[in-house]
PDB file of C-alpha atoms in Angstrom:
ATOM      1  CA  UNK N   1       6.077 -13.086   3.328  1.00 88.00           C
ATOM      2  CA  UNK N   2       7.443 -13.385  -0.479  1.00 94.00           C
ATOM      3  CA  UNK N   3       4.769 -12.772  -2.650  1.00 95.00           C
ATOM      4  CA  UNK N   4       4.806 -11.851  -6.804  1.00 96.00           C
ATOM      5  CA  UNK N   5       3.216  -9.258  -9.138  1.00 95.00           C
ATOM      6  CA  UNK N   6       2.624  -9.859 -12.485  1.00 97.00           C
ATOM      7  CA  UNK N   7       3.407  -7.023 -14.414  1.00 97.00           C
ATOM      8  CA  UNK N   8       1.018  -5.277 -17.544  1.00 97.00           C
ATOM      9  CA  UNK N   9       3.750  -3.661 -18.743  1.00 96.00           C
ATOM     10  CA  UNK N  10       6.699  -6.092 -18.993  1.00 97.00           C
ATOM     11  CA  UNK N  11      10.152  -3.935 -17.744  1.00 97.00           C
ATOM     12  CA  UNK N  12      13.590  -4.379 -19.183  1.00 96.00           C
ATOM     13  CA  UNK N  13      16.034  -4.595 -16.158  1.00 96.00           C
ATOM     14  CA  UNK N  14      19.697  -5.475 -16.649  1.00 95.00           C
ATOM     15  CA  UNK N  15      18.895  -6.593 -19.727  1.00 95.00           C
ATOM     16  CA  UNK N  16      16.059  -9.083 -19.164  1.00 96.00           C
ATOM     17  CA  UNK N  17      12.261  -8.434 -19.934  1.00 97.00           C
ATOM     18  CA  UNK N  18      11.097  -8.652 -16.293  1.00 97.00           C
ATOM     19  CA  UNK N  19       7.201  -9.610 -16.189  1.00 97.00           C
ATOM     20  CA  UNK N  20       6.675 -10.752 -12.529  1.00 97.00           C
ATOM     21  CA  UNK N  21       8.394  -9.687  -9.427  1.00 97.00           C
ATOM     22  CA  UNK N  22       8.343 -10.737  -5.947  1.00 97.00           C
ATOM     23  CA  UNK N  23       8.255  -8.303  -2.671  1.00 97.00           C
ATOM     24  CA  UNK N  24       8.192  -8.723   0.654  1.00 96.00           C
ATOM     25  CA  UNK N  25       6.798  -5.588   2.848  1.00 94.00           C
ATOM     26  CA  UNK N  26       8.475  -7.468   5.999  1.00 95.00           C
ATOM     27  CA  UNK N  27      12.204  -6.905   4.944  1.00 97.00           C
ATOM     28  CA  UNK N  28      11.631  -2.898   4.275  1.00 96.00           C
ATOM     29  CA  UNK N  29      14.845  -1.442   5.951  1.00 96.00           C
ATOM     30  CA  UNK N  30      14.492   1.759   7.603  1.00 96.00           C
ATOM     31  CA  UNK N  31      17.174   2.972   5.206  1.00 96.00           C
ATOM     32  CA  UNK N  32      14.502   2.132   2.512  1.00 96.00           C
ATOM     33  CA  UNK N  33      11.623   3.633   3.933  1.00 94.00           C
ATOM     34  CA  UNK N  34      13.744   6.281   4.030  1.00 94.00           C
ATOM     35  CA  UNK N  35      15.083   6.325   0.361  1.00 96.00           C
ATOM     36  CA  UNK N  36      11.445   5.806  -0.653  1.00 94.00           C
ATOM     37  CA  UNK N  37      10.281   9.468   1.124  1.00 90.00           C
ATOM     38  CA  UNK N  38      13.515  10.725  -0.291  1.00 91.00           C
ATOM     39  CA  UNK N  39      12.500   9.920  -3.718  1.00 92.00           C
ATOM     40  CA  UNK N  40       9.292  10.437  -3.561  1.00 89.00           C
ATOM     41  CA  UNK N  41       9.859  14.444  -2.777  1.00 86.00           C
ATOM     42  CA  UNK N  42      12.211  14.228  -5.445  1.00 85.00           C
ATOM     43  CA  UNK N  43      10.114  13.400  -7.455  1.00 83.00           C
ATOM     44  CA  UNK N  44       7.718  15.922  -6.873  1.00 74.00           C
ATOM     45  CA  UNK N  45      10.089  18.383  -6.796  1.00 75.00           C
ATOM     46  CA  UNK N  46       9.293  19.219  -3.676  1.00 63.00           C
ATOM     47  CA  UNK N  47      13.076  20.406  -1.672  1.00 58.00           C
ATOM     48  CA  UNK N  48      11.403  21.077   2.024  1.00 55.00           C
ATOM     49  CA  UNK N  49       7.965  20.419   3.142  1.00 53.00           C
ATOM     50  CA  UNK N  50       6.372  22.208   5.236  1.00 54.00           C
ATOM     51  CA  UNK N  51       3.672  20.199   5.934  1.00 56.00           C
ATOM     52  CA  UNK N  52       3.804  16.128   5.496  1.00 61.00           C
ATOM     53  CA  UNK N  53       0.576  13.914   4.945  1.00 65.00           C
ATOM     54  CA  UNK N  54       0.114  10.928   7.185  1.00 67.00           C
ATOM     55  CA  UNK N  55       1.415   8.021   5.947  1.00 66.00           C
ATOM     56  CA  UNK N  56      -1.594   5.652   5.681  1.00 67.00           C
ATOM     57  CA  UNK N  57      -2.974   8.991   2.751  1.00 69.00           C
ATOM     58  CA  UNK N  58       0.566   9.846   1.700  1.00 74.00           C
ATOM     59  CA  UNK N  59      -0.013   8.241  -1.705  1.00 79.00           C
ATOM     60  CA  UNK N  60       3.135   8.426  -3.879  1.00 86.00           C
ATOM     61  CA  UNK N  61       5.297   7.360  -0.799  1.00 90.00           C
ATOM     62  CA  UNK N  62       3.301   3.603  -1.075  1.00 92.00           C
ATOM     63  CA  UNK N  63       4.461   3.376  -4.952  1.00 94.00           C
ATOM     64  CA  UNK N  64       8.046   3.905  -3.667  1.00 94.00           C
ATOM     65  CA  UNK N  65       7.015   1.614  -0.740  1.00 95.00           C
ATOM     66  CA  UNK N  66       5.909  -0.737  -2.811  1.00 96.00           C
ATOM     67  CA  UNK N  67       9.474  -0.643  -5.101  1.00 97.00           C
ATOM     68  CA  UNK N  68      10.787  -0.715  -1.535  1.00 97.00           C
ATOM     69  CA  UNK N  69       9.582  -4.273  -1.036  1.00 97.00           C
ATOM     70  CA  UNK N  70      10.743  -5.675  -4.298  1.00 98.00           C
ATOM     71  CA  UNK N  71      14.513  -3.990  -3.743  1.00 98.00           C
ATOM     72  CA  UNK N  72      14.496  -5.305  -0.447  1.00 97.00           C
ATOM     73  CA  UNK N  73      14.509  -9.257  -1.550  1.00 98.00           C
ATOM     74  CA  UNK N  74      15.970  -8.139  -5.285  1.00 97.00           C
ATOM     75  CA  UNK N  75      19.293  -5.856  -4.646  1.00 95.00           C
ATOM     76  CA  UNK N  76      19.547  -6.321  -8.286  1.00 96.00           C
ATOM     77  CA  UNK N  77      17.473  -3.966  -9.213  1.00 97.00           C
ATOM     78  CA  UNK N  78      17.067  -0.365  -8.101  1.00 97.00           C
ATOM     79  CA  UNK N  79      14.681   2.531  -7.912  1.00 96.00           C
ATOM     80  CA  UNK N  80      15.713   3.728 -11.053  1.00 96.00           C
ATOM     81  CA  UNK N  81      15.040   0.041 -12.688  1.00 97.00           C
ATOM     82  CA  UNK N  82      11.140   0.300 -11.101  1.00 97.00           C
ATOM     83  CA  UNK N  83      10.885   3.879 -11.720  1.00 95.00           C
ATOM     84  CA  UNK N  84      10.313   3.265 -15.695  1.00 96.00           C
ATOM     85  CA  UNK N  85       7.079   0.843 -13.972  1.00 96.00           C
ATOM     86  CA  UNK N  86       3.773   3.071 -15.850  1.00 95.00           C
ATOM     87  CA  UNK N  87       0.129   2.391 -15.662  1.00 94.00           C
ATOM     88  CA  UNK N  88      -1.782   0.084 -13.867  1.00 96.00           C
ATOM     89  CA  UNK N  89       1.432  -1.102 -12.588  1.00 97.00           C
ATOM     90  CA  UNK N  90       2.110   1.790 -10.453  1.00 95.00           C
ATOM     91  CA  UNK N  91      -1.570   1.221  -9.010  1.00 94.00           C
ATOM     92  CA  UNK N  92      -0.333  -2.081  -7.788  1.00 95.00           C
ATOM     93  CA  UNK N  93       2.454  -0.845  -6.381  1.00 95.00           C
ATOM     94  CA  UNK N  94       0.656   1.675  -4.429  1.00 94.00           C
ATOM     95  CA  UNK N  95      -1.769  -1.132  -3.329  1.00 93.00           C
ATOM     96  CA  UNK N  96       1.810  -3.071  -1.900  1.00 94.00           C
ATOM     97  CA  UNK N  97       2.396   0.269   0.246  1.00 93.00           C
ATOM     98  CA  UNK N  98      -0.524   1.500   1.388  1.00 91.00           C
ATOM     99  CA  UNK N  99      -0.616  -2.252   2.906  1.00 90.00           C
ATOM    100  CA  UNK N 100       2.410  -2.004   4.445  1.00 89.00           C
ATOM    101  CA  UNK N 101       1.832   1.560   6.041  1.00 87.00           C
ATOM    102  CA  UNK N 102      -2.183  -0.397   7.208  1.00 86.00           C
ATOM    103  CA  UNK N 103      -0.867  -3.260   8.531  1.00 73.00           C
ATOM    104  CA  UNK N 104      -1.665  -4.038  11.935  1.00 43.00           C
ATOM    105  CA  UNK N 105       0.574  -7.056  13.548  1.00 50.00           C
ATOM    106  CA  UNK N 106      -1.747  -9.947  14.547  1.00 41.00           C
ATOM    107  CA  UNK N 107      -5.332  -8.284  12.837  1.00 35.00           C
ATOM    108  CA  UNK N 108      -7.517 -10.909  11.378  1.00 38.00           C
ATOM    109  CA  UNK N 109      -9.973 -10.227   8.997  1.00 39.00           C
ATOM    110  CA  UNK N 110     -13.223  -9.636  10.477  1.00 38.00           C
ATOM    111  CA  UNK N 111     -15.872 -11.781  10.098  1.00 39.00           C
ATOM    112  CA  UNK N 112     -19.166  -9.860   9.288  1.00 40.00           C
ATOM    113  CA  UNK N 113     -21.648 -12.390  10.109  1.00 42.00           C
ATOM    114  CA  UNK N 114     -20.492 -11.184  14.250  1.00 41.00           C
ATOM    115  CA  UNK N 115     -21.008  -7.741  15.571  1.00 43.00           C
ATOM    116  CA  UNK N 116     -17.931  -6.862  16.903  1.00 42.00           C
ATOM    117  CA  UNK N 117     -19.648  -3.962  19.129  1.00 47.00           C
ATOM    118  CA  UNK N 118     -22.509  -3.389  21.233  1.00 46.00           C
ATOM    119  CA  UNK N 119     -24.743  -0.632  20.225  1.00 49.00           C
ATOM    120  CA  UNK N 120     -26.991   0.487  22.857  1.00 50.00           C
ATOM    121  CA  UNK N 121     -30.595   1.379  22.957  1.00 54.00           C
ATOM    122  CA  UNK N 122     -32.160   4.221  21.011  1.00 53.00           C
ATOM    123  CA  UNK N 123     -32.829   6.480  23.571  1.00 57.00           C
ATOM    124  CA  UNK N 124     -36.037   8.565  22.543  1.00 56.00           C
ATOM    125  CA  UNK N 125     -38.887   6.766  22.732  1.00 59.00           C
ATOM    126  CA  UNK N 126     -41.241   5.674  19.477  1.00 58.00           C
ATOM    127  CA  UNK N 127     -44.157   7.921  19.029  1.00 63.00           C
ATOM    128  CA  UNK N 128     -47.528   5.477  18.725  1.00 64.00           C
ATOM    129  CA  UNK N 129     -48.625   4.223  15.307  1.00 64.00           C
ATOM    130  CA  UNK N 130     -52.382   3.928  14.038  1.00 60.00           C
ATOM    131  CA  UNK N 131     -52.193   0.234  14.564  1.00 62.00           C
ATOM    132  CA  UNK N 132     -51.342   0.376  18.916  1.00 55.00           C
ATOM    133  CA  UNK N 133     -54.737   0.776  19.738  1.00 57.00           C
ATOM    134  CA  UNK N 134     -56.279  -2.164  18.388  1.00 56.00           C
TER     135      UNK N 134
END
């Protein structure tokens, strides 16, 4: 699903001032997902790792998840283009991964008027107040 950002911090890409972009987390390629880890280890220097996060906490791969999106519906623009995005920006951007590595196909938001478990008796028994005898 398209969907835009309004940027803080305008950016200049092929010579236009760029202040909103769209994305779509549903046309990430696996060759993006793929440049995205890619860059993101480049970009903290990091040449082999040992040890890799889980994706849902593996923060800096959702910003370049989240540039991932707007390449995939803009091939105009490349990581390089997004990777001059600062600030508050960048927070959205991680917001735009870390929704993409979440999402669950066919969750609904839940509702939380309803209890969506059971949760069973306490099973020690309450000690007598001052006020059972009478």
């Amino acid at each position: 699903m398209r969907e835009k950002i309004t940027l803080k911090k305008p950016l200049i890409i092929n010579g236009a001032e760029k202040t909103e972009l769209t994305y779509d987390i549903e046309e990430i390629s696996p060759t993006l997902f793929a440049q995205a880890d890619a860059l993101k280890k480049q970009a903290a220097g990091q040449k082999s790792v040992a040890v890799t996060p889980a994706v849902e906490f593996d923060f800096a791969l959702h910003i370049y998840l989240g540039f991932a999106a707007i390449i995939a519906i803009n091939p105009e623009i490349t990581f390089e283009d997004l990777d001059r995005m600062k600030g508050f920006d960048l927070m959205a951007m991680n917001a735009i991964g870390r929704n993409f590595t979440l999402k669950v196909e066919g969750s609904q938001e839940s509702n939380s008027d309803t209890c969506s478990e059971t949760i069973p008796e306490p099973s020690t028994v309450a000690l007598p107040n001052s006020n059972d005898g009478q």
